[in-house]
Amino acid sequence: MKKIFITRKLLDKNFSYIKEKFKVVHNQDDKNFLDSDIIRLSSDCDGILTFPNNNFHTDLLKKLPSNIKIIANYAVGFGNIDIDTAKEKKIIVTNTPEVLTDATAEISILLLLGASRRAYEGRIYAENKSWEWSADFLIGKQMTNKKLGILGMGRIGRAVANIARGFGMEIHYHNRSKLSEKLENGAIFHERLEDLLRHSEFLSINCPGGKTNTNLINKDTLKYLPDGAVIANAARGEIINDEDMIQAIKNGKVFALGLDVYNGEPLIHEEYLKLKKLFLLPHLGSATTKTRIAMGERAINNLDQFLNKSNKPLDQVN
Ligand code: GLV
């Protein structure tokens, strides 16, 4: 039987499933391993099952033992793995697309609504028992019938669009390439990010992170948004320049911001924590039992396909 090093905890159902197929070095205590632990613990393994909070950077990948042939990431994003260095070392990297589309789209909509309708401030007033209904109490922005810009119209972006159509929103998008008419389903394509932003009363960020998209939302691009826009990021923290965003919230360019992901998470920029017009979640995009089980199965099936069936894994990304 081949052997897998699992860097963090798996849900019980996934843990039983992987043990049917592999010997494992596990981490059911969910310890935050150092690079040196990862190198040591993978010394007699054939593959690694890892998670978004383990960073397989260049140096770590270079030091991994040569018996490691595959790293299966338990996430759709793979910015935590330097896939070029992995490729140089002939290590296959896989992700878990499709299975978390709906859960993450739900969180994007929650962020837009939570921010625009001032859910965080509302909760504080409710807890402090210090509120009274009044005509101008905690006035927010309504999503219904507004223009929604979607940055990144992959599976998750399109699922956000589907939900937003129920709010009567006019959907605009920016993507590497224009989609087919069927996939667009009435959404309006903008080749340039600036043009998308001009049409984004509400903006949902659903593109991949990584080097190309780092700092995409910064002071030079924020200026194209209509005044008082609402933004949600359920993709990756690095897409937003935090300092520029904080300025835009303080000067009212951005009315409210919903975030599920952060630069340097689990840390969150101190200023974000002080601003009331923020609706913050701790990276919950895929956090439902159904989705997490499906992600685990997908990652395990990728390992199984490659190591036990000598086949190309379904979701190779490098
Ligand atoms: C979660 O953030 C993922 O990329 O799956």
PDB file of C-alpha atoms and ligand atoms in Angstrom:
ATOM      1  CA  MET A   1       0.000   0.000   0.000  1.00  0.00           C
ATOM      2  CA  LYS A   2       1.247   3.485  -0.843  1.00  0.00           C
ATOM      3  CA  LYS A   3       1.655   6.004   1.970  1.00  0.00           C
ATOM      4  CA  ILE A   4       0.249   9.529   2.296  1.00  0.00           C
ATOM      5  CA  PHE A   5       1.216  12.304   4.681  1.00  0.00           C
ATOM      6  CA  ILE A   6      -1.902  14.307   5.632  1.00  0.00           C
ATOM      7  CA  THR A   7      -0.741  17.708   6.870  1.00  0.00           C
ATOM      8  CA  ARG A   8      -3.881  18.719   8.816  1.00  0.00           C
ATOM      9  CA  LYS A   9      -7.029  17.092  10.216  1.00  0.00           C
ATOM     10  CA  LEU A  10      -9.528  15.375   7.918  1.00  0.00           C
ATOM     11  CA  LEU A  11     -13.218  14.950   8.727  1.00  0.00           C
ATOM     12  CA  ASP A  12     -13.900  11.423  10.057  1.00  0.00           C
ATOM     13  CA  LYS A  13     -15.626  10.227   6.897  1.00  0.00           C
ATOM     14  CA  ASN A  14     -12.680  11.306   4.738  1.00  0.00           C
ATOM     15  CA  PHE A  15     -10.220   9.856   7.215  1.00  0.00           C
ATOM     16  CA  SER A  16     -11.893   6.424   7.013  1.00  0.00           C
ATOM     17  CA  TYR A  17     -11.981   6.670   3.219  1.00  0.00           C
ATOM     18  CA  ILE A  18      -8.288   7.464   2.843  1.00  0.00           C
ATOM     19  CA  LYS A  19      -7.351   4.615   5.196  1.00  0.00           C
ATOM     20  CA  GLU A  20      -9.139   2.150   2.867  1.00  0.00           C
ATOM     21  CA  LYS A  21      -6.770   3.173   0.099  1.00  0.00           C
ATOM     22  CA  PHE A  22      -3.494   4.182   1.735  1.00  0.00           C
ATOM     23  CA  LYS A  23      -1.272   3.885   4.749  1.00  0.00           C
ATOM     24  CA  VAL A  24      -1.206   7.322   6.326  1.00  0.00           C
ATOM     25  CA  VAL A  25       0.872   9.632   8.476  1.00  0.00           C
ATOM     26  CA  HIS A  26      -1.891  11.698   9.950  1.00  0.00           C
ATOM     27  CA  ASN A  27      -2.380  14.880  11.940  1.00  0.00           C
ATOM     28  CA  GLN A  28      -5.795  14.426  13.504  1.00  0.00           C
ATOM     29  CA  ASP A  29      -4.657  16.784  16.311  1.00  0.00           C
ATOM     30  CA  ASP A  30      -4.475  19.475  13.612  1.00  0.00           C
ATOM     31  CA  LYS A  31      -1.047  20.713  14.656  1.00  0.00           C
ATOM     32  CA  ASN A  32       0.503  23.571  12.734  1.00  0.00           C
ATOM     33  CA  PHE A  33       3.600  21.774  11.459  1.00  0.00           C
ATOM     34  CA  LEU A  34       6.850  23.576  10.735  1.00  0.00           C
ATOM     35  CA  ASP A  35       8.573  23.034   7.392  1.00  0.00           C
ATOM     36  CA  SER A  36      11.095  20.791   9.139  1.00  0.00           C
ATOM     37  CA  ASP A  37       8.241  18.589  10.457  1.00  0.00           C
ATOM     38  CA  ILE A  38       6.721  18.366   6.996  1.00  0.00           C
ATOM     39  CA  ILE A  39      10.040  17.260   5.501  1.00  0.00           C
ATOM     40  CA  ARG A  40      10.618  14.703   8.252  1.00  0.00           C
ATOM     41  CA  LEU A  41       7.070  13.306   8.259  1.00  0.00           C
ATOM     42  CA  SER A  42       6.959  12.872   4.495  1.00  0.00           C
ATOM     43  CA  SER A  43      10.285  11.035   4.395  1.00  0.00           C
ATOM     44  CA  ASP A  44       8.753   7.622   3.586  1.00  0.00           C
ATOM     45  CA  CYS A  45       5.547   8.801   1.888  1.00  0.00           C
ATOM     46  CA  ASP A  46       4.544   8.729  -1.768  1.00  0.00           C
ATOM     47  CA  GLY A  47       2.221  11.693  -1.677  1.00  0.00           C
ATOM     48  CA  ILE A  48       0.913  14.541   0.473  1.00  0.00           C
ATOM     49  CA  LEU A  49      -2.629  15.665   1.135  1.00  0.00           C
ATOM     50  CA  THR A  50      -2.478  19.310   2.141  1.00  0.00           C
ATOM     51  CA  PHE A  51      -4.704  22.263   2.985  1.00  0.00           C
ATOM     52  CA  PRO A  52      -4.864  25.994   2.178  1.00  0.00           C
ATOM     53  CA  ASN A  53      -3.157  26.909   5.457  1.00  0.00           C
ATOM     54  CA  ASN A  54       0.000  24.926   4.655  1.00  0.00           C
ATOM     55  CA  ASN A  55       2.395  26.866   2.485  1.00  0.00           C
ATOM     56  CA  PHE A  56       4.439  24.743   0.078  1.00  0.00           C
ATOM     57  CA  HIS A  57       6.782  27.546  -0.936  1.00  0.00           C
ATOM     58  CA  THR A  58       9.832  27.185  -3.196  1.00  0.00           C
ATOM     59  CA  ASP A  59      12.288  26.361  -0.451  1.00  0.00           C
ATOM     60  CA  LEU A  60      10.104  23.711   1.194  1.00  0.00           C
ATOM     61  CA  LEU A  61       9.360  22.076  -2.151  1.00  0.00           C
ATOM     62  CA  LYS A  62      13.056  21.962  -2.986  1.00  0.00           C
ATOM     63  CA  LYS A  63      13.769  20.183   0.288  1.00  0.00           C
ATOM     64  CA  LEU A  64      10.964  17.614   0.019  1.00  0.00           C
ATOM     65  CA  PRO A  65      12.181  14.029  -0.305  1.00  0.00           C
ATOM     66  CA  SER A  66      12.229  12.722  -3.879  1.00  0.00           C
ATOM     67  CA  ASN A  67       9.750   9.944  -3.019  1.00  0.00           C
ATOM     68  CA  ILE A  68       6.955  12.566  -2.959  1.00  0.00           C
ATOM     69  CA  LYS A  69       5.300  12.373  -6.382  1.00  0.00           C
ATOM     70  CA  ILE A  70       2.037  14.177  -5.801  1.00  0.00           C
ATOM     71  CA  ILE A  71       0.578  16.923  -3.596  1.00  0.00           C
ATOM     72  CA  ALA A  72      -3.218  16.921  -3.460  1.00  0.00           C
ATOM     73  CA  ASN A  73      -4.535  20.260  -2.224  1.00  0.00           C
ATOM     74  CA  TYR A  74      -7.823  20.252  -0.301  1.00  0.00           C
ATOM     75  CA  ALA A  75      -9.020  23.489  -1.948  1.00  0.00           C
ATOM     76  CA  VAL A  76      -9.921  24.860  -5.334  1.00  0.00           C
ATOM     77  CA  GLY A  77      -7.261  27.580  -4.995  1.00  0.00           C
ATOM     78  CA  PHE A  78      -3.614  26.516  -5.042  1.00  0.00           C
ATOM     79  CA  GLY A  79      -1.772  29.753  -4.282  1.00  0.00           C
ATOM     80  CA  ASN A  80      -0.341  27.998  -1.215  1.00  0.00           C
ATOM     81  CA  ILE A  81       1.768  25.774  -3.479  1.00  0.00           C
ATOM     82  CA  ASP A  82       4.520  26.968  -5.799  1.00  0.00           C
ATOM     83  CA  ILE A  83       3.374  24.906  -8.748  1.00  0.00           C
ATOM     84  CA  ASP A  84       6.340  25.824 -10.972  1.00  0.00           C
ATOM     85  CA  THR A  85       8.880  24.489  -8.490  1.00  0.00           C
ATOM     86  CA  ALA A  86       6.671  21.436  -7.986  1.00  0.00           C
ATOM     87  CA  LYS A  87       6.752  20.882 -11.739  1.00  0.00           C
ATOM     88  CA  GLU A  88      10.533  21.225 -11.835  1.00  0.00           C
ATOM     89  CA  LYS A  89      10.690  18.532  -9.156  1.00  0.00           C
ATOM     90  CA  LYS A  90       8.185  16.434 -11.185  1.00  0.00           C
ATOM     91  CA  ILE A  91       5.624  16.619  -8.404  1.00  0.00           C
ATOM     92  CA  ILE A  92       2.043  16.636  -9.617  1.00  0.00           C
ATOM     93  CA  VAL A  93      -0.268  19.140  -7.896  1.00  0.00           C
ATOM     94  CA  THR A  94      -4.044  18.721  -7.817  1.00  0.00           C
ATOM     95  CA  ASN A  95      -6.946  20.795  -6.459  1.00  0.00           C
ATOM     96  CA  THR A  96     -10.658  20.217  -5.762  1.00  0.00           C
ATOM     97  CA  PRO A  97     -12.707  22.166  -8.301  1.00  0.00           C
ATOM     98  CA  GLU A  98     -16.508  21.985  -8.781  1.00  0.00           C
ATOM     99  CA  VAL A  99     -17.434  20.582  -5.397  1.00  0.00           C
ATOM    100  CA  LEU A 100     -17.250  23.886  -3.505  1.00  0.00           C
ATOM    101  CA  THR A 101     -18.856  26.128  -6.109  1.00  0.00           C
ATOM    102  CA  ASP A 102     -22.272  26.524  -4.496  1.00  0.00           C
ATOM    103  CA  ALA A 103     -21.017  26.836  -0.917  1.00  0.00           C
ATOM    104  CA  THR A 104     -18.564  29.586  -1.905  1.00  0.00           C
ATOM    105  CA  ALA A 105     -21.132  31.410  -4.042  1.00  0.00           C
ATOM    106  CA  GLU A 106     -23.458  31.462  -1.027  1.00  0.00           C
ATOM    107  CA  ILE A 107     -20.721  33.083   1.035  1.00  0.00           C
ATOM    108  CA  SER A 108     -20.138  35.742  -1.666  1.00  0.00           C
ATOM    109  CA  ILE A 109     -23.812  36.675  -1.512  1.00  0.00           C
ATOM    110  CA  LEU A 110     -23.742  36.619   2.291  1.00  0.00           C
ATOM    111  CA  LEU A 111     -20.774  39.026   2.229  1.00  0.00           C
ATOM    112  CA  LEU A 112     -22.528  41.390  -0.165  1.00  0.00           C
ATOM    113  CA  LEU A 113     -25.719  41.358   1.885  1.00  0.00           C
ATOM    114  CA  GLY A 114     -23.992  41.410   5.260  1.00  0.00           C
ATOM    115  CA  ALA A 115     -21.928  44.429   4.209  1.00  0.00           C
ATOM    116  CA  SER A 116     -24.626  46.347   2.346  1.00  0.00           C
ATOM    117  CA  ARG A 117     -27.287  45.829   5.035  1.00  0.00           C
ATOM    118  CA  ARG A 118     -24.858  46.521   7.873  1.00  0.00           C
ATOM    119  CA  ALA A 119     -25.298  43.174   9.592  1.00  0.00           C
ATOM    120  CA  TYR A 120     -22.251  43.586  11.842  1.00  0.00           C
ATOM    121  CA  GLU A 121     -23.362  46.927  13.252  1.00  0.00           C
ATOM    122  CA  GLY A 122     -26.875  45.533  13.662  1.00  0.00           C
ATOM    123  CA  ARG A 123     -25.581  42.644  15.748  1.00  0.00           C
ATOM    124  CA  ILE A 124     -23.652  45.039  18.004  1.00  0.00           C
ATOM    125  CA  TYR A 125     -26.744  47.171  18.618  1.00  0.00           C
ATOM    126  CA  ALA A 126     -28.819  44.052  19.267  1.00  0.00           C
ATOM    127  CA  GLU A 127     -26.293  42.679  21.761  1.00  0.00           C
ATOM    128  CA  ASN A 128     -25.956  46.000  23.560  1.00  0.00           C
ATOM    129  CA  LYS A 129     -29.737  46.261  23.839  1.00  0.00           C
ATOM    130  CA  SER A 130     -29.212  49.868  22.865  1.00  0.00           C
ATOM    131  CA  TRP A 131     -31.434  50.300  19.842  1.00  0.00           C
ATOM    132  CA  GLU A 132     -34.792  51.545  18.883  1.00  0.00           C
ATOM    133  CA  TRP A 133     -36.550  51.384  15.539  1.00  0.00           C
ATOM    134  CA  SER A 134     -36.430  54.682  13.752  1.00  0.00           C
ATOM    135  CA  ALA A 135     -36.804  55.774  10.139  1.00  0.00           C
ATOM    136  CA  ASP A 136     -33.099  56.437   9.681  1.00  0.00           C
ATOM    137  CA  PHE A 137     -31.632  53.746  11.929  1.00  0.00           C
ATOM    138  CA  LEU A 138     -28.803  51.729  10.266  1.00  0.00           C
ATOM    139  CA  ILE A 139     -29.779  52.529   6.711  1.00  0.00           C
ATOM    140  CA  GLY A 140     -28.051  50.226   4.248  1.00  0.00           C
ATOM    141  CA  LYS A 141     -27.952  49.715   0.502  1.00  0.00           C
ATOM    142  CA  GLN A 142     -30.398  47.477  -1.278  1.00  0.00           C
ATOM    143  CA  MET A 143     -29.071  44.869  -3.706  1.00  0.00           C
ATOM    144  CA  THR A 144     -32.289  44.254  -5.599  1.00  0.00           C
ATOM    145  CA  ASN A 145     -32.233  45.542  -9.195  1.00  0.00           C
ATOM    146  CA  LYS A 146     -28.702  46.960  -8.893  1.00  0.00           C
ATOM    147  CA  LYS A 147     -25.708  46.296 -11.128  1.00  0.00           C
ATOM    148  CA  LEU A 148     -23.417  43.501  -9.975  1.00  0.00           C
ATOM    149  CA  GLY A 149     -19.856  43.242 -11.281  1.00  0.00           C
ATOM    150  CA  ILE A 150     -18.237  39.821 -11.024  1.00  0.00           C
ATOM    151  CA  LEU A 151     -14.467  39.706 -11.174  1.00  0.00           C
ATOM    152  CA  GLY A 152     -13.668  36.170 -12.316  1.00  0.00           C
ATOM    153  CA  MET A 153     -16.478  34.356 -14.077  1.00  0.00           C
ATOM    154  CA  GLY A 154     -15.390  30.779 -13.450  1.00  0.00           C
ATOM    155  CA  ARG A 155     -17.699  28.261 -11.836  1.00  0.00           C
ATOM    156  CA  ILE A 156     -18.011  30.230  -8.590  1.00  0.00           C
ATOM    157  CA  GLY A 157     -18.545  33.569 -10.360  1.00  0.00           C
ATOM    158  CA  ARG A 158     -21.272  32.025 -12.499  1.00  0.00           C
ATOM    159  CA  ALA A 159     -22.957  30.518  -9.434  1.00  0.00           C
ATOM    160  CA  VAL A 160     -22.917  33.988  -7.809  1.00  0.00           C
ATOM    161  CA  ALA A 161     -24.516  35.367 -10.989  1.00  0.00           C
ATOM    162  CA  ASN A 162     -27.248  32.724 -10.821  1.00  0.00           C
ATOM    163  CA  ILE A 163     -28.203  33.667  -7.282  1.00  0.00           C
ATOM    164  CA  ALA A 164     -27.973  37.394  -8.074  1.00  0.00           C
ATOM    165  CA  ARG A 165     -30.406  36.992 -10.967  1.00  0.00           C
ATOM    166  CA  GLY A 166     -32.968  36.150  -8.297  1.00  0.00           C
ATOM    167  CA  PHE A 167     -32.379  39.665  -6.933  1.00  0.00           C
ATOM    168  CA  GLY A 168     -33.092  41.113 -10.377  1.00  0.00           C
ATOM    169  CA  MET A 169     -29.483  42.295 -10.671  1.00  0.00           C
ATOM    170  CA  GLU A 170     -27.899  43.267 -13.976  1.00  0.00           C
ATOM    171  CA  ILE A 171     -24.771  41.118 -14.215  1.00  0.00           C
ATOM    172  CA  HIS A 172     -21.449  42.391 -15.591  1.00  0.00           C
ATOM    173  CA  TYR A 173     -18.194  40.456 -15.587  1.00  0.00           C
ATOM    174  CA  HIS A 174     -14.495  40.621 -16.316  1.00  0.00           C
ATOM    175  CA  ASN A 175     -12.616  37.439 -17.053  1.00  0.00           C
ATOM    176  CA  ARG A 176      -9.501  36.290 -18.899  1.00  0.00           C
ATOM    177  CA  SER A 177     -11.745  35.565 -21.865  1.00  0.00           C
ATOM    178  CA  LYS A 178     -15.329  36.108 -22.901  1.00  0.00           C
ATOM    179  CA  LEU A 179     -17.596  33.166 -22.125  1.00  0.00           C
ATOM    180  CA  SER A 180     -19.920  31.410 -24.547  1.00  0.00           C
ATOM    181  CA  GLU A 181     -23.418  32.880 -24.737  1.00  0.00           C
ATOM    182  CA  LYS A 182     -24.762  29.887 -22.870  1.00  0.00           C
ATOM    183  CA  LEU A 183     -22.365  30.337 -19.941  1.00  0.00           C
ATOM    184  CA  GLU A 184     -22.801  34.124 -19.961  1.00  0.00           C
ATOM    185  CA  ASN A 185     -26.546  33.694 -19.660  1.00  0.00           C
ATOM    186  CA  GLY A 186     -27.156  37.389 -20.293  1.00  0.00           C
ATOM    187  CA  ALA A 187     -24.173  38.719 -18.306  1.00  0.00           C
ATOM    188  CA  ILE A 188     -22.264  41.563 -19.967  1.00  0.00           C
ATOM    189  CA  PHE A 189     -18.540  41.012 -20.642  1.00  0.00           C
ATOM    190  CA  HIS A 190     -15.952  43.770 -20.085  1.00  0.00           C
ATOM    191  CA  GLU A 191     -12.547  43.143 -21.540  1.00  0.00           C
ATOM    192  CA  ARG A 192     -10.950  45.726 -19.243  1.00  0.00           C
ATOM    193  CA  LEU A 193     -11.162  45.650 -15.468  1.00  0.00           C
ATOM    194  CA  GLU A 194     -11.780  49.444 -15.406  1.00  0.00           C
ATOM    195  CA  ASP A 195     -14.906  48.991 -17.486  1.00  0.00           C
ATOM    196  CA  LEU A 196     -16.213  46.288 -15.198  1.00  0.00           C
ATOM    197  CA  LEU A 197     -15.594  48.508 -12.172  1.00  0.00           C
ATOM    198  CA  ARG A 198     -17.434  51.450 -13.767  1.00  0.00           C
ATOM    199  CA  HIS A 199     -20.534  49.231 -13.845  1.00  0.00           C
ATOM    200  CA  SER A 200     -20.128  47.684 -10.391  1.00  0.00           C
ATOM    201  CA  GLU A 201     -22.516  49.161  -7.847  1.00  0.00           C
ATOM    202  CA  PHE A 202     -21.854  45.833  -6.154  1.00  0.00           C
ATOM    203  CA  LEU A 203     -18.629  43.938  -6.843  1.00  0.00           C
ATOM    204  CA  SER A 204     -18.039  40.270  -6.117  1.00  0.00           C
ATOM    205  CA  ILE A 205     -14.431  39.064  -6.325  1.00  0.00           C
ATOM    206  CA  ASN A 206     -14.274  35.445  -7.444  1.00  0.00           C
ATOM    207  CA  CYS A 207     -11.053  35.177  -9.469  1.00  0.00           C
ATOM    208  CA  PRO A 208      -8.020  33.084  -8.476  1.00  0.00           C
ATOM    209  CA  GLY A 209      -5.331  34.646  -6.294  1.00  0.00           C
ATOM    210  CA  GLY A 210      -1.619  34.279  -6.999  1.00  0.00           C
ATOM    211  CA  LYS A 211       0.982  36.543  -8.542  1.00  0.00           C
ATOM    212  CA  THR A 212      -1.022  37.748 -11.566  1.00  0.00           C
ATOM    213  CA  ASN A 213      -3.981  38.909  -9.518  1.00  0.00           C
ATOM    214  CA  THR A 214      -2.134  40.333  -6.510  1.00  0.00           C
ATOM    215  CA  ASN A 215      -3.203  43.943  -5.784  1.00  0.00           C
ATOM    216  CA  LEU A 216      -5.714  44.001  -8.637  1.00  0.00           C
ATOM    217  CA  ILE A 217      -7.979  46.118  -6.468  1.00  0.00           C
ATOM    218  CA  ASN A 218      -5.893  49.139  -5.486  1.00  0.00           C
ATOM    219  CA  LYS A 219      -6.175  52.930  -5.467  1.00  0.00           C
ATOM    220  CA  ASP A 220      -5.776  53.150  -9.247  1.00  0.00           C
ATOM    221  CA  THR A 221      -8.583  50.702  -9.946  1.00  0.00           C
ATOM    222  CA  LEU A 222     -10.901  51.561  -7.020  1.00  0.00           C
ATOM    223  CA  LYS A 223     -11.382  55.017  -8.507  1.00  0.00           C
ATOM    224  CA  TYR A 224     -13.410  53.584 -11.387  1.00  0.00           C
ATOM    225  CA  LEU A 225     -16.136  52.268  -9.062  1.00  0.00           C
ATOM    226  CA  PRO A 226     -19.337  54.247  -8.686  1.00  0.00           C
ATOM    227  CA  ASP A 227     -19.264  56.211  -5.411  1.00  0.00           C
ATOM    228  CA  GLY A 228     -20.597  54.174  -2.515  1.00  0.00           C
ATOM    229  CA  ALA A 229     -19.950  50.752  -4.044  1.00  0.00           C
ATOM    230  CA  VAL A 230     -20.206  47.562  -2.007  1.00  0.00           C
ATOM    231  CA  ILE A 231     -17.457  44.944  -2.407  1.00  0.00           C
ATOM    232  CA  ALA A 232     -17.179  41.288  -1.382  1.00  0.00           C
ATOM    233  CA  ASN A 233     -14.065  39.118  -1.536  1.00  0.00           C
ATOM    234  CA  ALA A 234     -14.548  35.368  -1.139  1.00  0.00           C
ATOM    235  CA  ALA A 235     -11.523  34.535  -3.323  1.00  0.00           C
ATOM    236  CA  ARG A 236      -8.068  35.365  -1.971  1.00  0.00           C
ATOM    237  CA  GLY A 237      -6.780  38.151   0.285  1.00  0.00           C
ATOM    238  CA  GLU A 238      -3.908  39.229  -1.964  1.00  0.00           C
ATOM    239  CA  ILE A 239      -6.301  40.463  -4.682  1.00  0.00           C
ATOM    240  CA  ILE A 240      -7.034  43.563  -2.566  1.00  0.00           C
ATOM    241  CA  ASN A 241      -4.489  46.175  -1.515  1.00  0.00           C
ATOM    242  CA  ASP A 242      -5.571  46.622   2.101  1.00  0.00           C
ATOM    243  CA  GLU A 243      -4.144  50.119   2.654  1.00  0.00           C
ATOM    244  CA  ASP A 244      -5.855  51.466  -0.472  1.00  0.00           C
ATOM    245  CA  MET A 245      -9.121  49.751   0.433  1.00  0.00           C
ATOM    246  CA  ILE A 246      -9.081  51.197   3.949  1.00  0.00           C
ATOM    247  CA  GLN A 247      -8.660  54.687   2.440  1.00  0.00           C
ATOM    248  CA  ALA A 248     -11.542  54.059   0.048  1.00  0.00           C
ATOM    249  CA  ILE A 249     -13.820  53.014   2.912  1.00  0.00           C
ATOM    250  CA  LYS A 250     -12.788  55.974   5.040  1.00  0.00           C
ATOM    251  CA  ASN A 251     -13.466  58.472   2.253  1.00  0.00           C
ATOM    252  CA  GLY A 252     -16.792  56.853   1.328  1.00  0.00           C
ATOM    253  CA  LYS A 253     -15.788  55.655  -2.156  1.00  0.00           C
ATOM    254  CA  VAL A 254     -16.603  52.207  -0.837  1.00  0.00           C
ATOM    255  CA  PHE A 255     -19.781  52.096   1.239  1.00  0.00           C
ATOM    256  CA  ALA A 256     -19.136  48.689   2.775  1.00  0.00           C
ATOM    257  CA  LEU A 257     -16.885  45.660   2.391  1.00  0.00           C
ATOM    258  CA  GLY A 258     -17.441  41.967   3.036  1.00  0.00           C
ATOM    259  CA  LEU A 259     -14.376  39.764   3.441  1.00  0.00           C
ATOM    260  CA  ASP A 260     -13.894  36.031   3.911  1.00  0.00           C
ATOM    261  CA  VAL A 261     -10.192  35.967   2.999  1.00  0.00           C
ATOM    262  CA  TYR A 262      -7.197  38.057   4.063  1.00  0.00           C
ATOM    263  CA  ASN A 263      -3.636  38.950   3.292  1.00  0.00           C
ATOM    264  CA  GLY A 264      -1.574  36.963   5.787  1.00  0.00           C
ATOM    265  CA  GLU A 265      -4.587  35.158   7.261  1.00  0.00           C
ATOM    266  CA  PRO A 266      -5.447  34.130   9.929  1.00  0.00           C
ATOM    267  CA  LEU A 267      -4.235  37.626  10.819  1.00  0.00           C
ATOM    268  CA  ILE A 268      -6.540  40.456   9.771  1.00  0.00           C
ATOM    269  CA  HIS A 269      -5.390  44.041   9.143  1.00  0.00           C
ATOM    270  CA  GLU A 270      -5.923  45.950  12.421  1.00  0.00           C
ATOM    271  CA  GLU A 271      -7.709  48.809  10.626  1.00  0.00           C
ATOM    272  CA  TYR A 272     -10.259  46.414   9.149  1.00  0.00           C
ATOM    273  CA  LEU A 273     -11.136  45.356  12.681  1.00  0.00           C
ATOM    274  CA  LYS A 274     -11.826  48.969  13.644  1.00  0.00           C
ATOM    275  CA  LEU A 275     -14.092  49.832  10.715  1.00  0.00           C
ATOM    276  CA  LYS A 276     -17.777  49.220  11.354  1.00  0.00           C
ATOM    277  CA  LYS A 277     -18.760  49.055   7.687  1.00  0.00           C
ATOM    278  CA  LEU A 278     -17.007  45.733   7.368  1.00  0.00           C
ATOM    279  CA  PHE A 279     -18.629  42.340   7.452  1.00  0.00           C
ATOM    280  CA  LEU A 280     -15.878  39.836   8.191  1.00  0.00           C
ATOM    281  CA  LEU A 281     -15.902  36.055   8.155  1.00  0.00           C
ATOM    282  CA  PRO A 282     -13.004  33.698   8.947  1.00  0.00           C
ATOM    283  CA  HIS A 283     -12.511  31.936   5.577  1.00  0.00           C
ATOM    284  CA  LEU A 284     -15.787  29.996   5.605  1.00  0.00           C
ATOM    285  CA  GLY A 285     -16.300  29.773   1.824  1.00  0.00           C
ATOM    286  CA  SER A 286     -16.421  25.984   1.648  1.00  0.00           C
ATOM    287  CA  ALA A 287     -17.357  25.333   5.282  1.00  0.00           C
ATOM    288  CA  THR A 288     -20.382  23.039   5.039  1.00  0.00           C
ATOM    289  CA  THR A 289     -20.252  19.332   5.883  1.00  0.00           C
ATOM    290  CA  LYS A 290     -21.429  18.288   2.424  1.00  0.00           C
ATOM    291  CA  THR A 291     -18.815  20.412   0.699  1.00  0.00           C
ATOM    292  CA  ARG A 292     -15.914  19.540   2.974  1.00  0.00           C
ATOM    293  CA  ILE A 293     -16.631  15.799   2.603  1.00  0.00           C
ATOM    294  CA  ALA A 294     -16.796  16.222  -1.168  1.00  0.00           C
ATOM    295  CA  MET A 295     -13.497  18.145  -1.165  1.00  0.00           C
ATOM    296  CA  GLY A 296     -11.809  15.403   0.870  1.00  0.00           C
ATOM    297  CA  GLU A 297     -13.131  12.705  -1.458  1.00  0.00           C
ATOM    298  CA  ARG A 298     -11.970  14.632  -4.484  1.00  0.00           C
ATOM    299  CA  ALA A 299      -8.465  15.078  -3.064  1.00  0.00           C
ATOM    300  CA  ILE A 300      -8.261  11.391  -2.047  1.00  0.00           C
ATOM    301  CA  ASN A 301      -9.530  10.277  -5.467  1.00  0.00           C
ATOM    302  CA  ASN A 302      -6.791  12.324  -7.109  1.00  0.00           C
ATOM    303  CA  LEU A 303      -4.179  10.532  -4.993  1.00  0.00           C
ATOM    304  CA  ASP A 304      -5.801   7.162  -5.659  1.00  0.00           C
ATOM    305  CA  GLN A 305      -6.014   7.742  -9.392  1.00  0.00           C
ATOM    306  CA  PHE A 306      -2.351   8.655  -9.651  1.00  0.00           C
ATOM    307  CA  LEU A 307      -0.700   6.407  -7.095  1.00  0.00           C
ATOM    308  CA  ASN A 308      -2.896   3.278  -7.181  1.00  0.00           C
ATOM    309  CA  LYS A 309      -4.311   3.304 -10.694  1.00  0.00           C
ATOM    310  CA  SER A 310      -1.260   4.758 -12.467  1.00  0.00           C
ATOM    311  CA  ASN A 311      -3.464   7.266 -14.177  1.00  0.00           C
ATOM    312  CA  LYS A 312      -3.345  10.998 -14.664  1.00  0.00           C
ATOM    313  CA  PRO A 313      -5.265  12.519 -11.745  1.00  0.00           C
ATOM    314  CA  LEU A 314      -8.496  14.267 -12.638  1.00  0.00           C
ATOM    315  CA  ASP A 315      -7.550  17.690 -11.309  1.00  0.00           C
ATOM    316  CA  GLN A 316      -3.884  18.230 -12.129  1.00  0.00           C
ATOM    317  CA  VAL A 317      -3.067  21.961 -12.117  1.00  0.00           C
ATOM    318  CA  ASN A 318       0.606  21.995 -13.179  1.00  0.00           C
TER     319      ASN A 318
HETATM  320  C1  GLV B   1     -10.776  27.702  -0.369  1.00  0.00           C
HETATM  321  O1  GLV B   1     -10.483  28.801  -0.116  1.00  0.00           O
HETATM  322  C2  GLV B   1     -10.432  27.014  -1.577  1.00  0.00           C
HETATM  323  O2  GLV B   1      -9.663  27.518  -2.402  1.00  0.00           O
HETATM  324  O3  GLV B   1     -10.908  25.886  -1.736  1.00  0.00           O
END
